[in-house]
PDB file of C-alpha atoms in Angstrom:
ATOM      1  CA  MET A   1      15.078   3.510 -24.203  1.00  0.00           C
ATOM      2  CA  ILE A   2      13.381   0.239 -23.368  1.00  0.00           C
ATOM      3  CA  SER A   3      16.136  -1.005 -22.037  1.00  0.00           C
ATOM      4  CA  ILE A   4      16.394   2.192 -19.331  1.00  0.00           C
ATOM      5  CA  LYS A   5      12.597   1.714 -18.487  1.00  0.00           C
ATOM      6  CA  LYS A   6      12.831  -2.137 -18.398  1.00  0.00           C
ATOM      7  CA  SER A   7      16.460  -1.477 -15.329  1.00  0.00           C
ATOM      8  CA  ARG A   8      14.914   1.230 -13.800  1.00  0.00           C
ATOM      9  CA  TRP A   9      12.199  -0.699 -12.598  1.00  0.00           C
ATOM     10  CA  ALA A  10      13.911  -4.486 -12.607  1.00  0.00           C
ATOM     11  CA  PHE A  11      15.989  -4.307 -10.307  1.00  0.00           C
ATOM     12  CA  PRO A  12      13.949  -2.657  -7.023  1.00  0.00           C
ATOM     13  CA  ALA A  13      11.106  -5.307  -8.055  1.00  0.00           C
ATOM     14  CA  ILE A  14      13.977  -7.687  -8.053  1.00  0.00           C
ATOM     15  CA  CYS A  15      14.943  -6.712  -4.769  1.00  0.00           C
ATOM     16  CA  CYS A  16      11.348  -6.487  -3.366  1.00  0.00           C
ATOM     17  CA  ALA A  17      10.780  -9.777  -4.365  1.00  0.00           C
ATOM     18  CA  LEU A  18      14.168 -11.397  -3.138  1.00  0.00           C
ATOM     19  CA  LEU A  19      12.673  -9.755   0.413  1.00  0.00           C
ATOM     20  CA  ILE A  20       9.687 -11.362   0.266  1.00  0.00           C
ATOM     21  CA  ILE A  21      11.435 -15.160  -0.249  1.00  0.00           C
ATOM     22  CA  ALA A  22      13.431 -14.373   2.503  1.00  0.00           C
ATOM     23  CA  ILE A  23      10.392 -12.984   4.510  1.00  0.00           C
ATOM     24  CA  ILE A  24       8.456 -16.279   3.088  1.00  0.00           C
ATOM     25  CA  ILE A  25      11.373 -18.483   4.467  1.00  0.00           C
ATOM     26  CA  GLY A  26      11.899 -16.803   7.623  1.00  0.00           C
ATOM     27  CA  ILE A  27       8.289 -17.695   8.448  1.00  0.00           C
ATOM     28  CA  LEU A  28       8.585 -21.647   7.542  1.00  0.00           C
ATOM     29  CA  VAL A  29      12.497 -21.821   9.888  1.00  0.00           C
ATOM     30  CA  THR A  30      12.473 -19.942  12.474  1.00  0.00           C
ATOM     31  CA  PRO A  31      12.025 -22.007  15.672  1.00  0.00           C
ATOM     32  CA  TYR A  32      10.294 -19.264  17.632  1.00  0.00           C
ATOM     33  CA  ASP A  33       6.558 -18.545  18.036  1.00  0.00           C
ATOM     34  CA  PRO A  34       5.994 -14.869  17.390  1.00  0.00           C
ATOM     35  CA  TYR A  35       3.713 -14.653  20.453  1.00  0.00           C
ATOM     36  CA  GLN A  36       4.922 -16.938  23.098  1.00  0.00           C
ATOM     37  CA  VAL A  37       6.049 -14.798  26.249  1.00  0.00           C
ATOM     38  CA  ASN A  38       8.793 -15.840  27.553  1.00  0.00           C
ATOM     39  CA  VAL A  39       9.904 -12.865  29.939  1.00  0.00           C
ATOM     40  CA  ALA A  40      13.620 -14.517  31.084  1.00  0.00           C
ATOM     41  CA  GLU A  41      14.925 -13.413  27.225  1.00  0.00           C
ATOM     42  CA  LYS A  42      13.426  -9.983  27.830  1.00  0.00           C
ATOM     43  CA  LEU A  43      15.194  -7.106  25.802  1.00  0.00           C
ATOM     44  CA  GLN A  44      18.442  -9.585  25.072  1.00  0.00           C
ATOM     45  CA  LYS A  45      20.569  -7.618  22.680  1.00  0.00           C
ATOM     46  CA  PRO A  46      20.623  -8.960  19.061  1.00  0.00           C
ATOM     47  CA  SER A  47      22.875 -12.420  19.421  1.00  0.00           C
ATOM     48  CA  SER A  48      23.834 -15.637  17.355  1.00  0.00           C
ATOM     49  CA  PHE A  49      20.084 -16.917  18.841  1.00  0.00           C
ATOM     50  CA  HIS A  50      18.255 -13.734  18.613  1.00  0.00           C
ATOM     51  CA  TRP A  51      19.775 -11.929  15.191  1.00  0.00           C
ATOM     52  CA  PHE A  52      17.177  -8.747  15.942  1.00  0.00           C
ATOM     53  CA  GLY A  53      17.160  -8.960  20.013  1.00  0.00           C
ATOM     54  CA  THR A  54      13.897  -9.620  21.802  1.00  0.00           C
ATOM     55  CA  ASP A  55      11.183  -7.156  22.978  1.00  0.00           C
ATOM     56  CA  HIS A  56       9.790  -6.464  26.305  1.00  0.00           C
ATOM     57  CA  LEU A  57       8.285  -9.575  27.020  1.00  0.00           C
ATOM     58  CA  GLY A  58      10.987 -11.814  25.232  1.00  0.00           C
ATOM     59  CA  ARG A  59       9.708 -12.463  22.088  1.00  0.00           C
ATOM     60  CA  ASP A  60      12.230 -12.741  18.982  1.00  0.00           C
ATOM     61  CA  VAL A  61      11.705  -9.744  16.692  1.00  0.00           C
ATOM     62  CA  MET A  62      13.106 -11.457  13.568  1.00  0.00           C
ATOM     63  CA  THR A  63      10.081 -13.829  14.538  1.00  0.00           C
ATOM     64  CA  ARG A  64       7.801 -11.078  14.734  1.00  0.00           C
ATOM     65  CA  LEU A  65       9.445  -9.493  12.066  1.00  0.00           C
ATOM     66  CA  VAL A  66       8.934 -11.892   9.486  1.00  0.00           C
ATOM     67  CA  PHE A  67       5.151 -12.796  11.182  1.00  0.00           C
ATOM     68  CA  GLY A  68       3.985  -9.445  10.980  1.00  0.00           C
ATOM     69  CA  ALA A  69       5.081  -8.860   7.044  1.00  0.00           C
ATOM     70  CA  PRO A  70       2.008 -10.184   5.780  1.00  0.00           C
ATOM     71  CA  TYR A  71      -0.309  -7.721   7.560  1.00  0.00           C
ATOM     72  CA  THR A  72       2.201  -4.981   6.599  1.00  0.00           C
ATOM     73  CA  LEU A  73       2.542  -6.064   3.254  1.00  0.00           C
ATOM     74  CA  MET A  74      -0.463  -6.997   1.971  1.00  0.00           C
ATOM     75  CA  PHE A  75      -3.549  -5.112   3.933  1.00  0.00           C
ATOM     76  CA  PRO A  76      -2.160  -2.059   1.677  1.00  0.00           C
ATOM     77  CA  PHE A  77      -2.297  -4.650  -1.539  1.00  0.00           C
ATOM     78  CA  LEU A  78      -5.452  -5.478  -0.934  1.00  0.00           C
ATOM     79  CA  VAL A  79      -6.678  -1.174  -0.276  1.00  0.00           C
ATOM     80  CA  LEU A  80      -5.248  -0.614  -3.065  1.00  0.00           C
ATOM     81  CA  ILE A  81      -6.761  -3.092  -5.109  1.00  0.00           C
ATOM     82  CA  VAL A  82     -10.204  -2.242  -3.785  1.00  0.00           C
ATOM     83  CA  SER A  83      -9.478   1.356  -4.326  1.00  0.00           C
ATOM     84  CA  THR A  84      -7.939   1.263  -7.563  1.00  0.00           C
ATOM     85  CA  PHE A  85     -11.233  -0.615  -8.575  1.00  0.00           C
ATOM     86  CA  ILE A  86     -13.673   1.553  -7.222  1.00  0.00           C
ATOM     87  CA  GLY A  87     -11.643   4.410  -8.322  1.00  0.00           C
ATOM     88  CA  SER A  88     -11.309   4.005 -11.876  1.00  0.00           C
ATOM     89  CA  PHE A  89     -15.166   2.800 -12.357  1.00  0.00           C
ATOM     90  CA  PHE A  90     -16.469   5.946 -10.712  1.00  0.00           C
ATOM     91  CA  GLY A  91     -13.577   7.782 -12.938  1.00  0.00           C
ATOM     92  CA  LEU A  92     -15.096   5.917 -16.414  1.00  0.00           C
ATOM     93  CA  ILE A  93     -18.269   6.565 -15.449  1.00  0.00           C
ATOM     94  CA  SER A  94     -18.092   9.780 -14.970  1.00  0.00           C
ATOM     95  CA  SER A  95     -15.980  10.634 -18.318  1.00  0.00           C
ATOM     96  CA  HIS A  96     -17.555   8.982 -20.399  1.00  0.00           C
ATOM     97  CA  LEU A  97     -21.415   9.760 -19.604  1.00  0.00           C
ATOM     98  CA  GLY A  98     -20.780  13.374 -18.748  1.00  0.00           C
ATOM     99  CA  GLY A  99     -23.223  16.092 -17.889  1.00  0.00           C
ATOM    100  CA  LYS A 100     -25.397  15.536 -14.284  1.00  0.00           C
ATOM    101  CA  ALA A 101     -23.771  11.810 -13.764  1.00  0.00           C
ATOM    102  CA  ASP A 102     -20.080  13.911 -13.949  1.00  0.00           C
ATOM    103  CA  THR A 103     -21.430  16.987 -11.736  1.00  0.00           C
ATOM    104  CA  VAL A 104     -22.645  14.372  -8.867  1.00  0.00           C
ATOM    105  CA  ILE A 105     -19.732  12.156  -9.146  1.00  0.00           C
ATOM    106  CA  THR A 106     -17.394  15.518  -9.496  1.00  0.00           C
ATOM    107  CA  ALA A 107     -18.878  16.649  -6.161  1.00  0.00           C
ATOM    108  CA  VAL A 108     -18.654  13.839  -4.050  1.00  0.00           C
ATOM    109  CA  MET A 109     -14.832  13.437  -5.269  1.00  0.00           C
ATOM    110  CA  ASP A 110     -14.799  16.927  -4.025  1.00  0.00           C
ATOM    111  CA  SER A 111     -16.269  16.241  -0.798  1.00  0.00           C
ATOM    112  CA  PHE A 112     -13.636  13.368  -0.502  1.00  0.00           C
ATOM    113  CA  SER A 113     -10.726  15.637  -1.202  1.00  0.00           C
ATOM    114  CA  SER A 114     -11.862  18.381   1.073  1.00  0.00           C
ATOM    115  CA  VAL A 115      -9.729  16.410   4.028  1.00  0.00           C
ATOM    116  CA  PRO A 116      -6.695  14.908   3.865  1.00  0.00           C
ATOM    117  CA  ASN A 117      -6.291  11.689   3.487  1.00  0.00           C
ATOM    118  CA  LEU A 118      -4.466  10.803   7.194  1.00  0.00           C
ATOM    119  CA  LEU A 119      -7.051  13.167   9.187  1.00  0.00           C
ATOM    120  CA  LEU A 120     -10.242  11.377   7.239  1.00  0.00           C
ATOM    121  CA  ALA A 121      -8.909   7.929   7.861  1.00  0.00           C
ATOM    122  CA  VAL A 122      -7.984   8.657  11.667  1.00  0.00           C
ATOM    123  CA  ALA A 123     -11.909  10.345  11.508  1.00  0.00           C
ATOM    124  CA  ILE A 124     -13.185   6.649  10.545  1.00  0.00           C
ATOM    125  CA  THR A 125     -11.276   4.411  12.517  1.00  0.00           C
ATOM    126  CA  GLY A 126     -12.222   6.612  15.885  1.00  0.00           C
ATOM    127  CA  LEU A 127     -15.810   5.857  14.749  1.00  0.00           C
ATOM    128  CA  LEU A 128     -15.477   2.416  13.621  1.00  0.00           C
ATOM    129  CA  GLY A 129     -12.948   1.470  16.463  1.00  0.00           C
ATOM    130  CA  PRO A 130      -9.311   0.003  16.154  1.00  0.00           C
ATOM    131  CA  GLY A 131      -8.172  -3.079  14.454  1.00  0.00           C
ATOM    132  CA  LEU A 132      -7.255  -3.929  10.834  1.00  0.00           C
ATOM    133  CA  ILE A 133      -9.874  -4.198   9.084  1.00  0.00           C
ATOM    134  CA  ASN A 134     -11.548  -1.258  10.404  1.00  0.00           C
ATOM    135  CA  THR A 135      -8.221   0.722   9.282  1.00  0.00           C
ATOM    136  CA  PHE A 136      -8.477  -1.385   5.936  1.00  0.00           C
ATOM    137  CA  LEU A 137     -12.154   0.084   5.713  1.00  0.00           C
ATOM    138  CA  ALA A 138     -11.102   3.663   6.572  1.00  0.00           C
ATOM    139  CA  VAL A 139      -7.837   4.407   4.255  1.00  0.00           C
ATOM    140  CA  MET A 140      -9.527   2.620   1.375  1.00  0.00           C
ATOM    141  CA  ILE A 141     -12.585   4.972   1.919  1.00  0.00           C
ATOM    142  CA  SER A 142      -9.619   7.566   1.872  1.00  0.00           C
ATOM    143  CA  TRP A 143      -8.289   6.408  -0.955  1.00  0.00           C
ATOM    144  CA  TRP A 144     -10.148   5.888  -3.943  1.00  0.00           C
ATOM    145  CA  VAL A 145     -10.575   8.996  -4.928  1.00  0.00           C
ATOM    146  CA  GLN A 146      -7.057   9.572  -6.426  1.00  0.00           C
ATOM    147  CA  TYR A 147      -8.017   6.918  -8.986  1.00  0.00           C
ATOM    148  CA  ALA A 148     -11.603   8.230  -9.778  1.00  0.00           C
ATOM    149  CA  ARG A 149      -9.714  11.802 -10.903  1.00  0.00           C
ATOM    150  CA  ILE A 150      -6.910  10.223 -12.706  1.00  0.00           C
ATOM    151  CA  VAL A 151      -8.673   8.114 -14.609  1.00  0.00           C
ATOM    152  CA  ARG A 152     -11.690  10.761 -15.046  1.00  0.00           C
ATOM    153  CA  GLY A 153      -9.139  13.255 -16.297  1.00  0.00           C
ATOM    154  CA  VAL A 154      -8.382  10.722 -18.900  1.00  0.00           C
ATOM    155  CA  GLY A 155     -11.242  10.165 -19.926  1.00  0.00           C
ATOM    156  CA  ILE A 156     -12.400  13.693 -20.590  1.00  0.00           C
ATOM    157  CA  THR A 157      -8.781  14.460 -22.194  1.00  0.00           C
ATOM    158  CA  ILE A 158      -9.272  11.456 -25.567  1.00  0.00           C
ATOM    159  CA  ARG A 159     -12.924  12.230 -25.257  1.00  0.00           C
ATOM    160  CA  ASN A 160     -12.533  13.970 -28.076  1.00  0.00           C
ATOM    161  CA  GLU A 161      -9.663  12.535 -29.757  1.00  0.00           C
ATOM    162  CA  PRO A 162      -9.852  11.511 -33.492  1.00  0.00           C
ATOM    163  CA  TYR A 163      -9.921   8.374 -33.131  1.00  0.00           C
ATOM    164  CA  MET A 164     -12.426   8.131 -30.150  1.00  0.00           C
ATOM    165  CA  LEU A 165     -14.875   9.942 -33.103  1.00  0.00           C
ATOM    166  CA  ALA A 166     -14.110   7.322 -35.651  1.00  0.00           C
ATOM    167  CA  ALA A 167     -15.127   4.866 -32.944  1.00  0.00           C
ATOM    168  CA  GLN A 168     -18.026   5.917 -32.102  1.00  0.00           C
ATOM    169  CA  LEU A 169     -19.273   6.134 -36.083  1.00  0.00           C
ATOM    170  CA  SER A 170     -18.362   2.419 -36.224  1.00  0.00           C
ATOM    171  CA  GLY A 171     -20.724   1.586 -33.935  1.00  0.00           C
ATOM    172  CA  SER A 172     -18.010   1.424 -30.749  1.00  0.00           C
ATOM    173  CA  PHE A 173     -20.328   2.670 -27.960  1.00  0.00           C
ATOM    174  CA  GLY A 174     -20.866   2.328 -23.801  1.00  0.00           C
ATOM    175  CA  ALA A 175     -18.662  -0.726 -21.797  1.00  0.00           C
ATOM    176  CA  LYS A 176     -17.283  -1.512 -25.471  1.00  0.00           C
ATOM    177  CA  THR A 177     -15.563   1.816 -25.986  1.00  0.00           C
ATOM    178  CA  ILE A 178     -14.556   1.864 -22.598  1.00  0.00           C
ATOM    179  CA  TYR A 179     -13.075  -1.124 -22.520  1.00  0.00           C
ATOM    180  CA  ARG A 180     -11.418  -0.933 -25.856  1.00  0.00           C
ATOM    181  CA  HIS A 181     -10.233   3.201 -26.031  1.00  0.00           C
ATOM    182  CA  LEU A 182     -10.549   4.553 -22.303  1.00  0.00           C
ATOM    183  CA  LEU A 183      -9.267   1.501 -20.090  1.00  0.00           C
ATOM    184  CA  PRO A 184      -6.003   0.922 -22.052  1.00  0.00           C
ATOM    185  CA  ASN A 185      -5.296   4.790 -22.420  1.00  0.00           C
ATOM    186  CA  THR A 186      -5.757   4.451 -17.905  1.00  0.00           C
ATOM    187  CA  MET A 187      -4.148   1.575 -17.370  1.00  0.00           C
ATOM    188  CA  PRO A 188      -0.212   2.746 -17.527  1.00  0.00           C
ATOM    189  CA  LEU A 189      -1.156   5.832 -15.366  1.00  0.00           C
ATOM    190  CA  ILE A 190      -2.718   3.378 -12.839  1.00  0.00           C
ATOM    191  CA  ARG A 191       0.306   1.274 -12.685  1.00  0.00           C
ATOM    192  CA  GLU A 192       2.657   3.905 -11.785  1.00  0.00           C
ATOM    193  CA  LEU A 193       0.257   5.420  -9.256  1.00  0.00           C
ATOM    194  CA  PHE A 194      -0.360   1.689  -7.887  1.00  0.00           C
ATOM    195  CA  PHE A 195       3.502   1.297  -6.498  1.00  0.00           C
ATOM    196  CA  LEU A 196       3.662   4.780  -6.079  1.00  0.00           C
ATOM    197  CA  ASP A 197       0.972   4.580  -3.716  1.00  0.00           C
ATOM    198  CA  MET A 198       2.333   1.482  -1.760  1.00  0.00           C
ATOM    199  CA  GLY A 199       4.799   2.998   0.078  1.00  0.00           C
ATOM    200  CA  THR A 200       2.359   5.533   1.273  1.00  0.00           C
ATOM    201  CA  ILE A 201      -0.088   3.239   2.282  1.00  0.00           C
ATOM    202  CA  ILE A 202       2.239   1.039   4.219  1.00  0.00           C
ATOM    203  CA  LEU A 203       3.230   4.473   5.929  1.00  0.00           C
ATOM    204  CA  MET A 204       0.043   5.518   7.125  1.00  0.00           C
ATOM    205  CA  MET A 205      -1.511   2.103   8.109  1.00  0.00           C
ATOM    206  CA  SER A 206       2.019   1.640   9.872  1.00  0.00           C
ATOM    207  CA  SER A 207       1.263   5.136  10.992  1.00  0.00           C
ATOM    208  CA  LEU A 208      -2.412   4.305  12.127  1.00  0.00           C
ATOM    209  CA  SER A 209      -1.259   1.286  14.439  1.00  0.00           C
ATOM    210  CA  PHE A 210       1.334   3.061  16.016  1.00  0.00           C
ATOM    211  CA  LEU A 211      -0.895   5.400  16.714  1.00  0.00           C
ATOM    212  CA  GLY A 212      -2.858   2.421  18.532  1.00  0.00           C
ATOM    213  CA  LEU A 213      -5.792   3.137  15.876  1.00  0.00           C
ATOM    214  CA  GLY A 214      -4.686  -0.062  13.577  1.00  0.00           C
ATOM    215  CA  ALA A 215      -3.193  -3.431  14.239  1.00  0.00           C
ATOM    216  CA  GLN A 216      -3.899  -4.466  17.992  1.00  0.00           C
ATOM    217  CA  PRO A 217      -1.558  -6.660  20.286  1.00  0.00           C
ATOM    218  CA  PRO A 218      -0.044  -9.207  19.927  1.00  0.00           C
ATOM    219  CA  ILE A 219      -0.643  -9.019  16.303  1.00  0.00           C
ATOM    220  CA  PRO A 220       3.430  -8.471  15.567  1.00  0.00           C
ATOM    221  CA  GLU A 221       2.879  -5.445  12.496  1.00  0.00           C
ATOM    222  CA  TRP A 222       5.186  -3.000  11.783  1.00  0.00           C
ATOM    223  CA  GLY A 223       3.599   0.328  13.125  1.00  0.00           C
ATOM    224  CA  SER A 224       2.173  -1.821  15.919  1.00  0.00           C
ATOM    225  CA  MET A 225       5.801  -3.590  16.642  1.00  0.00           C
ATOM    226  CA  MET A 226       8.068   0.305  16.681  1.00  0.00           C
ATOM    227  CA  LEU A 227       4.497   0.949  19.355  1.00  0.00           C
ATOM    228  CA  ASP A 228       5.722  -1.777  21.475  1.00  0.00           C
ATOM    229  CA  GLY A 229       9.263  -0.304  21.661  1.00  0.00           C
ATOM    230  CA  LYS A 230       8.247   3.056  21.877  1.00  0.00           C
ATOM    231  CA  SER A 231       9.049   2.587  25.275  1.00  0.00           C
ATOM    232  CA  TYR A 232      11.919   0.856  25.558  1.00  0.00           C
ATOM    233  CA  LEU A 233      14.157   2.899  22.747  1.00  0.00           C
ATOM    234  CA  GLN A 234      16.747   4.112  24.828  1.00  0.00           C
ATOM    235  CA  ILE A 235      17.566   0.817  26.455  1.00  0.00           C
ATOM    236  CA  ALA A 236      16.849  -1.737  23.481  1.00  0.00           C
ATOM    237  CA  PRO A 237      16.079   0.469  20.522  1.00  0.00           C
ATOM    238  CA  TRP A 238      16.792  -2.381  17.962  1.00  0.00           C
ATOM    239  CA  ILE A 239      12.920  -3.712  18.529  1.00  0.00           C
ATOM    240  CA  THR A 240      12.321  -0.107  16.911  1.00  0.00           C
ATOM    241  CA  ILE A 241      15.062   0.162  14.687  1.00  0.00           C
ATOM    242  CA  PHE A 242      14.456  -3.124  12.994  1.00  0.00           C
ATOM    243  CA  PRO A 243      10.259  -2.944  11.645  1.00  0.00           C
ATOM    244  CA  ALA A 244      11.172   0.813  11.473  1.00  0.00           C
ATOM    245  CA  THR A 245      14.245  -0.289   8.439  1.00  0.00           C
ATOM    246  CA  ALA A 246      12.091  -2.978   6.940  1.00  0.00           C
ATOM    247  CA  ILE A 247       9.378  -0.172   6.504  1.00  0.00           C
ATOM    248  CA  THR A 248      11.549   2.284   5.404  1.00  0.00           C
ATOM    249  CA  VAL A 249      12.556  -0.422   2.762  1.00  0.00           C
ATOM    250  CA  PHE A 250      10.466  -1.531   1.128  1.00  0.00           C
ATOM    251  CA  VAL A 251       8.658   2.160   1.027  1.00  0.00           C
ATOM    252  CA  MET A 252      11.828   3.138  -1.167  1.00  0.00           C
ATOM    253  CA  LEU A 253      11.769  -0.147  -3.615  1.00  0.00           C
ATOM    254  CA  PHE A 254       7.707   0.402  -4.135  1.00  0.00           C
ATOM    255  CA  TYR A 255       8.571   4.324  -4.972  1.00  0.00           C
ATOM    256  CA  PHE A 256      11.289   3.104  -7.632  1.00  0.00           C
ATOM    257  CA  ILE A 257       8.899   0.531  -8.980  1.00  0.00           C
ATOM    258  CA  GLY A 258       6.507   3.006  -9.476  1.00  0.00           C
ATOM    259  CA  LYS A 259       8.421   5.815 -10.832  1.00  0.00           C
ATOM    260  CA  GLY A 260      10.407   3.391 -13.671  1.00  0.00           C
ATOM    261  CA  LEU A 261       6.831   2.363 -14.726  1.00  0.00           C
ATOM    262  CA  LYS A 262       6.660   6.110 -14.682  1.00  0.00           C
ATOM    263  CA  PRO A 263       4.897   6.094 -18.724  1.00  0.00           C
ATOM    264  CA  ARG A 264       7.655   7.638 -21.836  1.00  0.00           C
ATOM    265  CA  GLU A 265       6.890  10.992 -22.782  1.00  0.00           C
TER     266      GLU A 265
END
């Protein structure tokens, strides 16, 4: 059983690591500048000189793809780190304290949950203005609730378990109970959800960039690259196809990693 579980997440994790290594190598060895405009070489097809072709401004698509990877992959990772911390904190507090604290926190979570995540992110980005930092804040604000709900649910479930009652009788209260008993029981679920959400956040932030609300030119974020290629889809489809393929591959890999890390029944 253990070996099956390991194989389910290990293979996509290795593939993901190899792709990230390839991206780092590409950043180091590429001879092109991702921001340098070269009109004389615009809209060139993939060739031995430009493996992924060039865009409408003559910029090498492969170079922009590897330089855009940190924007597309790191920002969702940071969003999830902050969302996980905030959501887990409020979920643990809500389940542990109960009473009025639980009522207030639950009401706040219900308020955020009443609006779809993408719609809420679009609304917040519209208020703050376009840009990666504002997109980061918008997605983070819309996403922490999921972790708060899961942690709260697990906390309430195990709060009345015999070992929790025994821990309280032995003098374990407050932060000590949270650290020793609540967190270990919620970590497997948080870990699984983190990787599953990684792909979703990549799609969300890329979608916001594609709508013109996320990364702004000339930042080579993959959603922004797809926006650049939208007008040239018929004559230069490679401008859109390669970043779209990269997004799809990473979303699928993170999904399989998350499913492979699913806690055993």
